[in-house]
């Protein structure tokens, strides 16, 4: 059984500087004239009540996705926790599912595992078999005040915040491809090759 869809908002993080992509906005990457973000939004809507997109630039372009857009409440690209805090403040559901904008290999299996209804802690995070994947996480929105205190203290490291809380880890070692990021132009070419294999 899964957590009730109506109790979950997906927050897609697209607010970073994309330095390794030469400053090109990773949330607006296209392959064959299709935004990879579109597939991520579509699959998120299948499993959760609504989708919020955290951005800090290119708002006019992002409007075409026709979903709720928010910007960081903390200015100057403060990292993923700033985006997560802004999303937790905006969402109305009990839980918020965090995803990065550049994870095009995610499938139904990911959602079915991370959204299982036996969630007893406050943070549930994916692990790829080698390391924690901190921006693939389910967070109880009651943690918003706790996160505000953490950010107000000057802290920005997502792993540090997780480690000071009771964390449930979900093992995805059988599906490490879910966490393939597009951080560089080389990553983008690698993904295009993988997609061509899947399509053939």
Tab-separated table of C-alpha atoms in Angstrom:
chain	number	residue	atom	x	y	z
A	1	UNK	CA	0.000	0.000	0.000
A	2	UNK	CA	1.069	3.548	-0.736
A	3	UNK	CA	0.560	6.766	1.178
A	4	UNK	CA	-2.660	8.415	0.023
A	5	UNK	CA	-1.937	10.459	-3.082
A	6	UNK	CA	-3.910	13.395	-1.657
A	7	UNK	CA	-1.425	13.647	1.226
A	8	UNK	CA	1.659	14.247	-0.936
A	9	UNK	CA	3.005	17.223	-2.876
A	10	UNK	CA	5.977	16.739	-5.194
A	11	UNK	CA	8.590	19.488	-5.066
A	12	UNK	CA	10.934	19.504	-8.064
A	13	UNK	CA	14.150	21.413	-7.385
A	14	UNK	CA	15.273	23.497	-10.353
A	15	UNK	CA	16.635	26.514	-8.517
A	16	UNK	CA	20.381	25.906	-8.769
A	17	UNK	CA	22.990	27.793	-10.781
A	18	UNK	CA	23.859	24.801	-13.036
A	19	UNK	CA	27.524	25.859	-12.953
A	20	UNK	CA	28.802	22.598	-14.457
A	21	UNK	CA	26.331	22.947	-17.326
A	22	UNK	CA	27.919	26.269	-18.224
A	23	UNK	CA	25.128	28.105	-16.446
A	24	UNK	CA	22.448	26.619	-18.711
A	25	UNK	CA	19.269	25.975	-16.741
A	26	UNK	CA	19.100	22.199	-16.150
A	27	UNK	CA	15.351	22.341	-15.697
A	28	UNK	CA	15.007	23.430	-19.321
A	29	UNK	CA	17.081	20.688	-20.952
A	30	UNK	CA	15.436	19.340	-24.102
A	31	UNK	CA	15.935	16.086	-25.981
A	32	UNK	CA	14.282	15.735	-29.381
A	33	UNK	CA	12.444	19.012	-28.721
A	34	UNK	CA	10.921	17.608	-25.512
A	35	UNK	CA	11.742	18.974	-22.058
A	36	UNK	CA	12.958	16.124	-19.849
A	37	UNK	CA	11.158	17.961	-17.053
A	38	UNK	CA	7.812	17.169	-18.723
A	39	UNK	CA	8.177	13.429	-18.095
A	40	UNK	CA	9.151	14.036	-14.476
A	41	UNK	CA	6.077	16.212	-13.925
A	42	UNK	CA	3.835	13.649	-15.612
A	43	UNK	CA	4.996	10.707	-13.498
A	44	UNK	CA	4.873	12.821	-10.311
A	45	UNK	CA	1.247	13.765	-11.005
A	46	UNK	CA	0.408	10.072	-11.267
A	47	UNK	CA	1.500	9.385	-7.683
A	48	UNK	CA	1.037	12.690	-5.828
A	49	UNK	CA	-1.660	15.307	-5.376
A	50	UNK	CA	0.173	18.220	-6.973
A	51	UNK	CA	3.567	19.359	-8.229
A	52	UNK	CA	5.465	22.499	-7.239
A	53	UNK	CA	8.498	23.664	-9.191
A	54	UNK	CA	11.238	25.521	-7.307
A	55	UNK	CA	13.014	27.944	-9.672
A	56	UNK	CA	15.110	31.082	-9.330
A	57	UNK	CA	15.210	32.284	-12.958
A	58	UNK	CA	13.536	31.908	-16.371
A	59	UNK	CA	10.053	32.166	-14.865
A	60	UNK	CA	8.437	33.126	-18.173
A	61	UNK	CA	9.706	29.917	-19.788
A	62	UNK	CA	8.736	27.716	-16.842
A	63	UNK	CA	5.167	29.027	-16.965
A	64	UNK	CA	4.534	26.745	-19.953
A	65	UNK	CA	4.582	23.718	-17.607
A	66	UNK	CA	1.348	25.037	-16.058
A	67	UNK	CA	2.200	24.076	-12.488
A	68	UNK	CA	2.838	26.103	-9.327
A	69	UNK	CA	6.157	27.995	-9.466
A	70	UNK	CA	8.000	29.184	-6.367
A	71	UNK	CA	11.376	30.805	-5.721
A	72	UNK	CA	13.702	30.452	-2.748
A	73	UNK	CA	12.739	32.538	0.273
A	74	UNK	CA	16.499	32.709	0.966
A	75	UNK	CA	18.175	34.663	-1.853
A	76	UNK	CA	21.439	34.114	-3.769
A	77	UNK	CA	21.241	30.384	-4.572
A	78	UNK	CA	21.511	29.025	-1.032
A	79	UNK	CA	21.403	25.354	-2.046
A	80	UNK	CA	18.740	22.623	-2.080
A	81	UNK	CA	17.650	23.109	1.536
A	82	UNK	CA	16.537	26.654	0.727
A	83	UNK	CA	14.361	25.287	-2.078
A	84	UNK	CA	13.028	22.525	0.165
A	85	UNK	CA	12.129	25.042	2.877
A	86	UNK	CA	10.309	27.246	0.362
A	87	UNK	CA	8.392	24.221	-0.940
A	88	UNK	CA	7.463	23.030	2.550
A	89	UNK	CA	6.159	26.515	3.312
A	90	UNK	CA	4.056	26.568	0.137
A	91	UNK	CA	2.670	23.004	0.192
A	92	UNK	CA	-0.577	22.178	1.975
A	93	UNK	CA	-0.261	18.380	2.199
A	94	UNK	CA	1.084	16.269	5.083
A	95	UNK	CA	4.111	15.109	3.096
A	96	UNK	CA	6.406	16.583	0.486
A	97	UNK	CA	8.335	14.445	-1.994
A	98	UNK	CA	11.618	16.037	-3.065
A	99	UNK	CA	13.075	15.385	-6.521
A	100	UNK	CA	15.801	17.094	-8.571
A	101	UNK	CA	14.901	18.398	-12.013
A	102	UNK	CA	17.647	16.405	-13.735
A	103	UNK	CA	16.757	12.785	-12.906
A	104	UNK	CA	15.104	11.558	-16.109
A	105	UNK	CA	15.578	7.827	-15.401
A	106	UNK	CA	13.081	7.661	-12.525
A	107	UNK	CA	10.225	5.197	-13.020
A	108	UNK	CA	7.075	4.007	-11.256
A	109	UNK	CA	9.201	1.632	-9.155
A	110	UNK	CA	10.902	4.575	-7.449
A	111	UNK	CA	7.583	6.145	-6.446
A	112	UNK	CA	6.113	2.833	-5.263
A	113	UNK	CA	9.096	2.228	-2.976
A	114	UNK	CA	9.578	5.706	-1.548
A	115	UNK	CA	5.831	6.258	-0.998
A	116	UNK	CA	5.074	3.025	0.890
A	117	UNK	CA	2.590	3.743	3.661
A	118	UNK	CA	4.718	2.349	6.527
A	119	UNK	CA	6.352	5.768	7.008
A	120	UNK	CA	6.908	6.282	10.747
A	121	UNK	CA	9.845	8.698	10.837
A	122	UNK	CA	9.939	12.297	9.631
A	123	UNK	CA	12.393	11.929	6.738
A	124	UNK	CA	12.716	9.051	4.281
A	125	UNK	CA	15.652	9.190	1.878
A	126	UNK	CA	16.837	7.100	-1.069
A	127	UNK	CA	20.175	5.264	-1.078
A	128	UNK	CA	21.688	4.003	-4.340
A	129	UNK	CA	23.798	1.264	-2.733
A	130	UNK	CA	26.880	3.474	-2.558
A	131	UNK	CA	25.636	6.676	-1.013
A	132	UNK	CA	22.651	8.624	0.181
A	133	UNK	CA	20.698	10.525	-2.476
A	134	UNK	CA	19.552	13.485	-0.356
A	135	UNK	CA	17.417	15.242	-2.968
A	136	UNK	CA	15.324	12.103	-3.492
A	137	UNK	CA	13.407	12.190	-0.233
A	138	UNK	CA	10.006	12.153	1.432
A	139	UNK	CA	9.643	14.633	4.288
A	140	UNK	CA	6.852	15.127	6.801
A	141	UNK	CA	5.892	18.778	6.431
A	142	UNK	CA	5.731	19.170	10.206
A	143	UNK	CA	9.539	19.462	9.918
A	144	UNK	CA	9.261	22.937	8.377
A	145	UNK	CA	9.864	24.774	11.684
A	146	UNK	CA	12.831	22.548	12.455
A	147	UNK	CA	14.315	23.288	9.026
A	148	UNK	CA	13.789	27.035	9.497
A	149	UNK	CA	15.786	26.949	12.739
A	150	UNK	CA	18.552	25.016	10.966
A	151	UNK	CA	18.706	27.520	8.082
A	152	UNK	CA	18.479	30.536	10.391
A	153	UNK	CA	21.549	29.215	12.229
A	154	UNK	CA	23.499	29.635	8.982
A	155	UNK	CA	23.620	25.952	8.099
A	156	UNK	CA	23.073	24.891	4.478
A	157	UNK	CA	24.265	21.264	4.238
A	158	UNK	CA	21.364	18.922	3.554
A	159	UNK	CA	23.220	15.820	4.824
A	160	UNK	CA	23.905	17.533	8.146
A	161	UNK	CA	20.215	18.344	8.620
A	162	UNK	CA	19.218	14.774	7.802
A	163	UNK	CA	21.851	13.307	10.126
A	164	UNK	CA	20.566	15.221	13.113
A	165	UNK	CA	17.051	13.840	12.538
A	166	UNK	CA	15.680	10.290	12.635
A	167	UNK	CA	16.194	9.166	9.055
A	168	UNK	CA	14.647	6.185	7.278
A	169	UNK	CA	16.723	4.928	4.348
A	170	UNK	CA	15.183	3.199	1.321
A	171	UNK	CA	17.529	0.873	-0.550
A	172	UNK	CA	17.562	1.369	-4.312
A	173	UNK	CA	20.794	-0.539	-4.955
A	174	UNK	CA	18.978	-2.649	-7.569
A	175	UNK	CA	18.047	0.497	-9.517
A	176	UNK	CA	20.969	2.951	-9.307
A	177	UNK	CA	20.008	4.354	-12.724
A	178	UNK	CA	17.186	6.280	-11.022
A	179	UNK	CA	19.825	8.684	-9.701
A	180	UNK	CA	21.603	9.462	-12.941
A	181	UNK	CA	21.942	13.257	-12.947
A	182	UNK	CA	22.581	15.571	-15.835
A	183	UNK	CA	25.213	17.831	-14.301
A	184	UNK	CA	27.502	18.351	-17.296
A	185	UNK	CA	27.258	18.395	-21.102
A	186	UNK	CA	28.951	14.964	-21.000
A	187	UNK	CA	26.189	13.626	-18.737
A	188	UNK	CA	23.625	14.893	-21.224
A	189	UNK	CA	25.293	13.023	-24.080
A	190	UNK	CA	25.438	9.872	-21.943
A	191	UNK	CA	21.727	10.151	-21.199
A	192	UNK	CA	20.900	10.639	-24.874
A	193	UNK	CA	22.740	7.393	-25.664
A	194	UNK	CA	20.878	5.542	-22.885
A	195	UNK	CA	17.572	6.867	-24.147
A	196	UNK	CA	18.354	5.764	-27.697
A	197	UNK	CA	19.039	2.230	-26.391
A	198	UNK	CA	15.724	2.185	-24.521
A	199	UNK	CA	13.824	3.443	-27.564
A	200	UNK	CA	15.280	0.763	-29.862
